[in-house]
């Protein structure tokens, strides 16, 4: 399958956006672009370091510029950061595009993300570390993010893919099916 427009994947951390983007890109004849990696390359620092040095607002400004640039470029399969939708300008940029929301239950996300605080700074407070309550702290943070971000994901998404219990191949196949349906319907449905 070949695509002539970018496909954007949104969703919380741990839903598999980066992995699925690589999978879909390899089958669609497009490059995969990971927004967090682009921001890191531009700034010369990790996402965690950027959050520590510039705060969330500073990171979001860099993220918005990277999103603007990648969307203006050649078609790609784009894996966004989980919080990209919290920026109104990013939601504006995503409007009218093919955007798939990868969605997972909180228990699935906790299982996938436990112990990943270094690369996902909003999920862990400095005190969470590896103590026995870290899993419940993570679940609470994820639930808060679900509450905050669900309406924002719904605002930008053309379709939703529930990823619980699915393999990367299954999620990727579903993404390609939805993108093909979107294209045959003349764009954003």
PDB file of C-alpha atoms in Angstrom:
ATOM      1  CA  UNK A   1       0.000   0.000   0.000  1.00  0.00           C
ATOM      2  CA  UNK A   2       1.291   3.435  -0.903  1.00  0.00           C
ATOM      3  CA  UNK A   3       0.032   6.619   0.730  1.00  0.00           C
ATOM      4  CA  UNK A   4       0.178  10.135  -0.657  1.00  0.00           C
ATOM      5  CA  UNK A   5      -0.501  12.025   2.578  1.00  0.00           C
ATOM      6  CA  UNK A   6       0.852  11.894   6.105  1.00  0.00           C
ATOM      7  CA  UNK A   7      -0.754   9.704   8.746  1.00  0.00           C
ATOM      8  CA  UNK A   8      -0.506  10.932  12.335  1.00  0.00           C
ATOM      9  CA  UNK A   9      -0.695   8.669  15.387  1.00  0.00           C
ATOM     10  CA  UNK A  10      -1.790  10.170  18.705  1.00  0.00           C
ATOM     11  CA  UNK A  11      -2.452   8.611  22.103  1.00  0.00           C
ATOM     12  CA  UNK A  12      -1.051   8.311  25.586  1.00  0.00           C
ATOM     13  CA  UNK A  13       2.484   7.149  26.274  1.00  0.00           C
ATOM     14  CA  UNK A  14       2.673   3.390  26.051  1.00  0.00           C
ATOM     15  CA  UNK A  15       0.056   2.875  23.353  1.00  0.00           C
ATOM     16  CA  UNK A  16       2.733   1.923  20.825  1.00  0.00           C
ATOM     17  CA  UNK A  17       2.718   4.984  18.577  1.00  0.00           C
ATOM     18  CA  UNK A  18       6.414   4.869  17.669  1.00  0.00           C
ATOM     19  CA  UNK A  19       6.472   1.113  17.079  1.00  0.00           C
ATOM     20  CA  UNK A  20       3.259   1.161  15.045  1.00  0.00           C
ATOM     21  CA  UNK A  21       4.484   4.161  13.019  1.00  0.00           C
ATOM     22  CA  UNK A  22       7.596   2.213  11.995  1.00  0.00           C
ATOM     23  CA  UNK A  23       5.472  -0.833  11.099  1.00  0.00           C
ATOM     24  CA  UNK A  24       2.928   1.162   9.056  1.00  0.00           C
ATOM     25  CA  UNK A  25       5.625   3.223   7.342  1.00  0.00           C
ATOM     26  CA  UNK A  26       7.472   0.100   6.204  1.00  0.00           C
ATOM     27  CA  UNK A  27       4.314  -1.192   4.524  1.00  0.00           C
ATOM     28  CA  UNK A  28       3.041   2.124   3.190  1.00  0.00           C
ATOM     29  CA  UNK A  29       6.219   3.229   1.460  1.00  0.00           C
ATOM     30  CA  UNK A  30       6.633   6.280   3.689  1.00  0.00           C
ATOM     31  CA  UNK A  31       9.251   7.307   6.223  1.00  0.00           C
ATOM     32  CA  UNK A  32       8.396   7.103   9.918  1.00  0.00           C
ATOM     33  CA  UNK A  33       8.897  10.278  11.937  1.00  0.00           C
ATOM     34  CA  UNK A  34       8.935  10.255  15.735  1.00  0.00           C
ATOM     35  CA  UNK A  35       8.128  13.729  17.026  1.00  0.00           C
ATOM     36  CA  UNK A  36       9.984  13.269  20.332  1.00  0.00           C
ATOM     37  CA  UNK A  37      13.111  12.184  18.428  1.00  0.00           C
ATOM     38  CA  UNK A  38      12.848  15.201  16.136  1.00  0.00           C
ATOM     39  CA  UNK A  39      12.596  17.518  19.149  1.00  0.00           C
ATOM     40  CA  UNK A  40      15.592  15.813  20.777  1.00  0.00           C
ATOM     41  CA  UNK A  41      17.637  16.159  17.578  1.00  0.00           C
ATOM     42  CA  UNK A  42      16.681  19.827  17.179  1.00  0.00           C
ATOM     43  CA  UNK A  43      17.465  20.719  20.797  1.00  0.00           C
ATOM     44  CA  UNK A  44      20.433  18.414  21.312  1.00  0.00           C
ATOM     45  CA  UNK A  45      18.924  17.072  24.536  1.00  0.00           C
ATOM     46  CA  UNK A  46      16.620  14.280  25.690  1.00  0.00           C
ATOM     47  CA  UNK A  47      12.925  14.856  26.335  1.00  0.00           C
ATOM     48  CA  UNK A  48      13.578  14.348  30.061  1.00  0.00           C
ATOM     49  CA  UNK A  49      16.389  16.944  30.009  1.00  0.00           C
ATOM     50  CA  UNK A  50      14.225  19.407  28.060  1.00  0.00           C
ATOM     51  CA  UNK A  51      11.413  19.057  30.612  1.00  0.00           C
ATOM     52  CA  UNK A  52      13.908  19.578  33.442  1.00  0.00           C
ATOM     53  CA  UNK A  53      15.608  22.577  31.813  1.00  0.00           C
ATOM     54  CA  UNK A  54      12.724  24.299  30.027  1.00  0.00           C
ATOM     55  CA  UNK A  55       9.597  22.970  31.718  1.00  0.00           C
ATOM     56  CA  UNK A  56       6.587  21.529  29.969  1.00  0.00           C
ATOM     57  CA  UNK A  57       5.713  24.832  28.266  1.00  0.00           C
ATOM     58  CA  UNK A  58       9.209  25.110  26.788  1.00  0.00           C
ATOM     59  CA  UNK A  59       9.079  21.535  25.566  1.00  0.00           C
ATOM     60  CA  UNK A  60       5.620  22.054  24.021  1.00  0.00           C
ATOM     61  CA  UNK A  61       6.915  25.057  22.036  1.00  0.00           C
ATOM     62  CA  UNK A  62       9.689  22.905  20.575  1.00  0.00           C
ATOM     63  CA  UNK A  63       7.226  20.092  19.904  1.00  0.00           C
ATOM     64  CA  UNK A  64       4.827  22.430  18.087  1.00  0.00           C
ATOM     65  CA  UNK A  65       7.606  23.707  15.831  1.00  0.00           C
ATOM     66  CA  UNK A  66       8.727  20.147  15.035  1.00  0.00           C
ATOM     67  CA  UNK A  67       5.128  19.152  14.251  1.00  0.00           C
ATOM     68  CA  UNK A  68       4.695  22.177  12.001  1.00  0.00           C
ATOM     69  CA  UNK A  69       7.879  21.295  10.131  1.00  0.00           C
ATOM     70  CA  UNK A  70       7.169  17.575   9.697  1.00  0.00           C
ATOM     71  CA  UNK A  71       3.601  18.227   8.507  1.00  0.00           C
ATOM     72  CA  UNK A  72       4.905  20.743   5.940  1.00  0.00           C
ATOM     73  CA  UNK A  73       7.348  18.159   4.593  1.00  0.00           C
ATOM     74  CA  UNK A  74       6.837  15.093   2.437  1.00  0.00           C
ATOM     75  CA  UNK A  75       4.224  12.529   3.521  1.00  0.00           C
ATOM     76  CA  UNK A  76       5.232  10.385   6.503  1.00  0.00           C
ATOM     77  CA  UNK A  77       3.799   8.249   9.269  1.00  0.00           C
ATOM     78  CA  UNK A  78       4.175  10.472  12.320  1.00  0.00           C
ATOM     79  CA  UNK A  79       4.270   9.257  15.920  1.00  0.00           C
ATOM     80  CA  UNK A  80       3.506  12.195  18.184  1.00  0.00           C
ATOM     81  CA  UNK A  81       4.271  12.576  21.849  1.00  0.00           C
ATOM     82  CA  UNK A  82       1.360  11.727  24.122  1.00  0.00           C
ATOM     83  CA  UNK A  83       0.785  15.342  25.140  1.00  0.00           C
ATOM     84  CA  UNK A  84       0.910  16.987  21.728  1.00  0.00           C
ATOM     85  CA  UNK A  85      -2.868  17.466  21.812  1.00  0.00           C
ATOM     86  CA  UNK A  86      -2.629  19.682  24.900  1.00  0.00           C
ATOM     87  CA  UNK A  87      -1.315  22.513  22.720  1.00  0.00           C
ATOM     88  CA  UNK A  88      -4.104  24.351  20.857  1.00  0.00           C
ATOM     89  CA  UNK A  89      -1.749  25.171  17.974  1.00  0.00           C
ATOM     90  CA  UNK A  90      -0.950  21.488  17.525  1.00  0.00           C
ATOM     91  CA  UNK A  91      -4.638  20.612  17.431  1.00  0.00           C
ATOM     92  CA  UNK A  92      -5.083  23.289  14.763  1.00  0.00           C
ATOM     93  CA  UNK A  93      -2.251  21.769  12.710  1.00  0.00           C
ATOM     94  CA  UNK A  94      -3.818  18.303  12.974  1.00  0.00           C
ATOM     95  CA  UNK A  95      -7.249  19.496  11.875  1.00  0.00           C
ATOM     96  CA  UNK A  96      -8.252  18.093   8.487  1.00  0.00           C
ATOM     97  CA  UNK A  97      -5.542  15.410   8.491  1.00  0.00           C
ATOM     98  CA  UNK A  98      -5.676  11.655   8.890  1.00  0.00           C
ATOM     99  CA  UNK A  99      -5.137  11.206  12.629  1.00  0.00           C
ATOM    100  CA  UNK A 100      -5.468   7.825  14.343  1.00  0.00           C
ATOM    101  CA  UNK A 101      -5.889   7.690  18.111  1.00  0.00           C
ATOM    102  CA  UNK A 102      -4.201   4.611  19.582  1.00  0.00           C
ATOM    103  CA  UNK A 103      -6.115   3.961  22.795  1.00  0.00           C
ATOM    104  CA  UNK A 104      -5.404   1.537  25.647  1.00  0.00           C
ATOM    105  CA  UNK A 105      -6.858   0.775  29.052  1.00  0.00           C
ATOM    106  CA  UNK A 106      -4.966   2.149  32.035  1.00  0.00           C
ATOM    107  CA  UNK A 107      -3.938  -1.329  33.237  1.00  0.00           C
ATOM    108  CA  UNK A 108      -2.356  -2.024  29.842  1.00  0.00           C
ATOM    109  CA  UNK A 109      -0.447   1.249  30.000  1.00  0.00           C
ATOM    110  CA  UNK A 110       0.760   0.618  33.561  1.00  0.00           C
ATOM    111  CA  UNK A 111       2.072  -2.787  32.505  1.00  0.00           C
ATOM    112  CA  UNK A 112       3.894  -1.297  29.519  1.00  0.00           C
ATOM    113  CA  UNK A 113       5.272   1.799  31.253  1.00  0.00           C
ATOM    114  CA  UNK A 114       6.253   0.685  34.760  1.00  0.00           C
ATOM    115  CA  UNK A 115       9.856   1.728  35.351  1.00  0.00           C
ATOM    116  CA  UNK A 116      10.066   4.048  32.323  1.00  0.00           C
ATOM    117  CA  UNK A 117      10.152   7.344  34.232  1.00  0.00           C
ATOM    118  CA  UNK A 118      13.409   8.543  32.729  1.00  0.00           C
ATOM    119  CA  UNK A 119      12.054   8.822  29.193  1.00  0.00           C
ATOM    120  CA  UNK A 120       8.503   9.869  30.110  1.00  0.00           C
ATOM    121  CA  UNK A 121       8.911  12.702  32.618  1.00  0.00           C
ATOM    122  CA  UNK A 122       5.234  13.600  33.067  1.00  0.00           C
ATOM    123  CA  UNK A 123       4.449  10.097  34.315  1.00  0.00           C
ATOM    124  CA  UNK A 124       6.752  10.129  37.325  1.00  0.00           C
ATOM    125  CA  UNK A 125       7.264  12.576  40.112  1.00  0.00           C
ATOM    126  CA  UNK A 126      10.813  12.883  41.391  1.00  0.00           C
ATOM    127  CA  UNK A 127       9.828  10.890  44.453  1.00  0.00           C
ATOM    128  CA  UNK A 128       8.163   7.964  42.644  1.00  0.00           C
ATOM    129  CA  UNK A 129      11.366   6.215  41.614  1.00  0.00           C
ATOM    130  CA  UNK A 130      11.115   2.487  42.154  1.00  0.00           C
ATOM    131  CA  UNK A 131       9.288   2.381  45.472  1.00  0.00           C
ATOM    132  CA  UNK A 132       6.417  -0.030  46.051  1.00  0.00           C
ATOM    133  CA  UNK A 133       3.783   2.616  45.364  1.00  0.00           C
ATOM    134  CA  UNK A 134       5.175   3.540  41.947  1.00  0.00           C
ATOM    135  CA  UNK A 135       2.657   1.361  40.083  1.00  0.00           C
ATOM    136  CA  UNK A 136      -0.332   2.926  41.819  1.00  0.00           C
ATOM    137  CA  UNK A 137       1.168   6.414  41.383  1.00  0.00           C
ATOM    138  CA  UNK A 138       1.582   5.679  37.681  1.00  0.00           C
ATOM    139  CA  UNK A 139      -2.017   4.463  37.397  1.00  0.00           C
ATOM    140  CA  UNK A 140      -3.247   7.651  39.087  1.00  0.00           C
ATOM    141  CA  UNK A 141      -1.206   9.860  36.755  1.00  0.00           C
ATOM    142  CA  UNK A 142      -2.424   7.937  33.724  1.00  0.00           C
ATOM    143  CA  UNK A 143      -6.049   8.212  34.861  1.00  0.00           C
ATOM    144  CA  UNK A 144      -5.604  11.979  35.220  1.00  0.00           C
ATOM    145  CA  UNK A 145      -4.125  12.135  31.718  1.00  0.00           C
ATOM    146  CA  UNK A 146      -7.000  10.057  30.337  1.00  0.00           C
ATOM    147  CA  UNK A 147      -9.474  12.492  31.878  1.00  0.00           C
ATOM    148  CA  UNK A 148      -7.611  15.541  30.566  1.00  0.00           C
ATOM    149  CA  UNK A 149      -6.691  14.275  27.113  1.00  0.00           C
ATOM    150  CA  UNK A 150      -9.601  12.071  25.990  1.00  0.00           C
ATOM    151  CA  UNK A 151     -11.657  15.006  24.669  1.00  0.00           C
ATOM    152  CA  UNK A 152      -8.548  16.416  22.974  1.00  0.00           C
ATOM    153  CA  UNK A 153      -7.701  13.124  21.246  1.00  0.00           C
ATOM    154  CA  UNK A 154     -11.349  12.828  20.198  1.00  0.00           C
ATOM    155  CA  UNK A 155     -11.217  16.350  18.759  1.00  0.00           C
ATOM    156  CA  UNK A 156      -8.338  15.584  16.380  1.00  0.00           C
ATOM    157  CA  UNK A 157      -8.825  11.886  15.607  1.00  0.00           C
ATOM    158  CA  UNK A 158     -10.422  10.639  12.431  1.00  0.00           C
ATOM    159  CA  UNK A 159     -10.564   7.132  13.935  1.00  0.00           C
ATOM    160  CA  UNK A 160      -9.722   5.199  17.103  1.00  0.00           C
ATOM    161  CA  UNK A 161      -7.757   1.953  17.345  1.00  0.00           C
ATOM    162  CA  UNK A 162      -8.111   0.137  20.667  1.00  0.00           C
ATOM    163  CA  UNK A 163      -4.753  -1.590  21.156  1.00  0.00           C
ATOM    164  CA  UNK A 164      -5.435  -3.717  24.244  1.00  0.00           C
ATOM    165  CA  UNK A 165      -4.476  -7.342  23.653  1.00  0.00           C
ATOM    166  CA  UNK A 166      -3.381  -6.713  20.058  1.00  0.00           C
ATOM    167  CA  UNK A 167       0.011  -7.340  18.504  1.00  0.00           C
ATOM    168  CA  UNK A 168       1.884  -4.647  16.590  1.00  0.00           C
ATOM    169  CA  UNK A 169       0.910  -6.435  13.361  1.00  0.00           C
ATOM    170  CA  UNK A 170      -2.769  -6.352  14.310  1.00  0.00           C
ATOM    171  CA  UNK A 171      -2.681  -2.681  15.274  1.00  0.00           C
ATOM    172  CA  UNK A 172      -0.723  -1.812  12.131  1.00  0.00           C
ATOM    173  CA  UNK A 173      -3.158  -3.715   9.921  1.00  0.00           C
ATOM    174  CA  UNK A 174      -6.077  -1.887  11.542  1.00  0.00           C
ATOM    175  CA  UNK A 175      -4.358   1.480  11.014  1.00  0.00           C
ATOM    176  CA  UNK A 176      -3.830   0.680   7.326  1.00  0.00           C
ATOM    177  CA  UNK A 177      -7.472  -0.410   6.948  1.00  0.00           C
ATOM    178  CA  UNK A 178      -8.704   2.839   8.483  1.00  0.00           C
ATOM    179  CA  UNK A 179      -6.330   4.968   6.411  1.00  0.00           C
ATOM    180  CA  UNK A 180      -7.489   3.211   3.223  1.00  0.00           C
ATOM    181  CA  UNK A 181     -11.131   3.769   4.199  1.00  0.00           C
ATOM    182  CA  UNK A 182     -10.384   7.422   4.941  1.00  0.00           C
ATOM    183  CA  UNK A 183      -8.653   7.858   1.564  1.00  0.00           C
ATOM    184  CA  UNK A 184     -11.520   6.212  -0.336  1.00  0.00           C
ATOM    185  CA  UNK A 185     -13.985   8.477   1.484  1.00  0.00           C
ATOM    186  CA  UNK A 186     -12.146  11.510   0.143  1.00  0.00           C
ATOM    187  CA  UNK A 187     -10.130  12.448   3.195  1.00  0.00           C
ATOM    188  CA  UNK A 188     -11.076  13.183   6.767  1.00  0.00           C
ATOM    189  CA  UNK A 189     -14.419  11.610   7.566  1.00  0.00           C
TER     190      UNK A 189
END
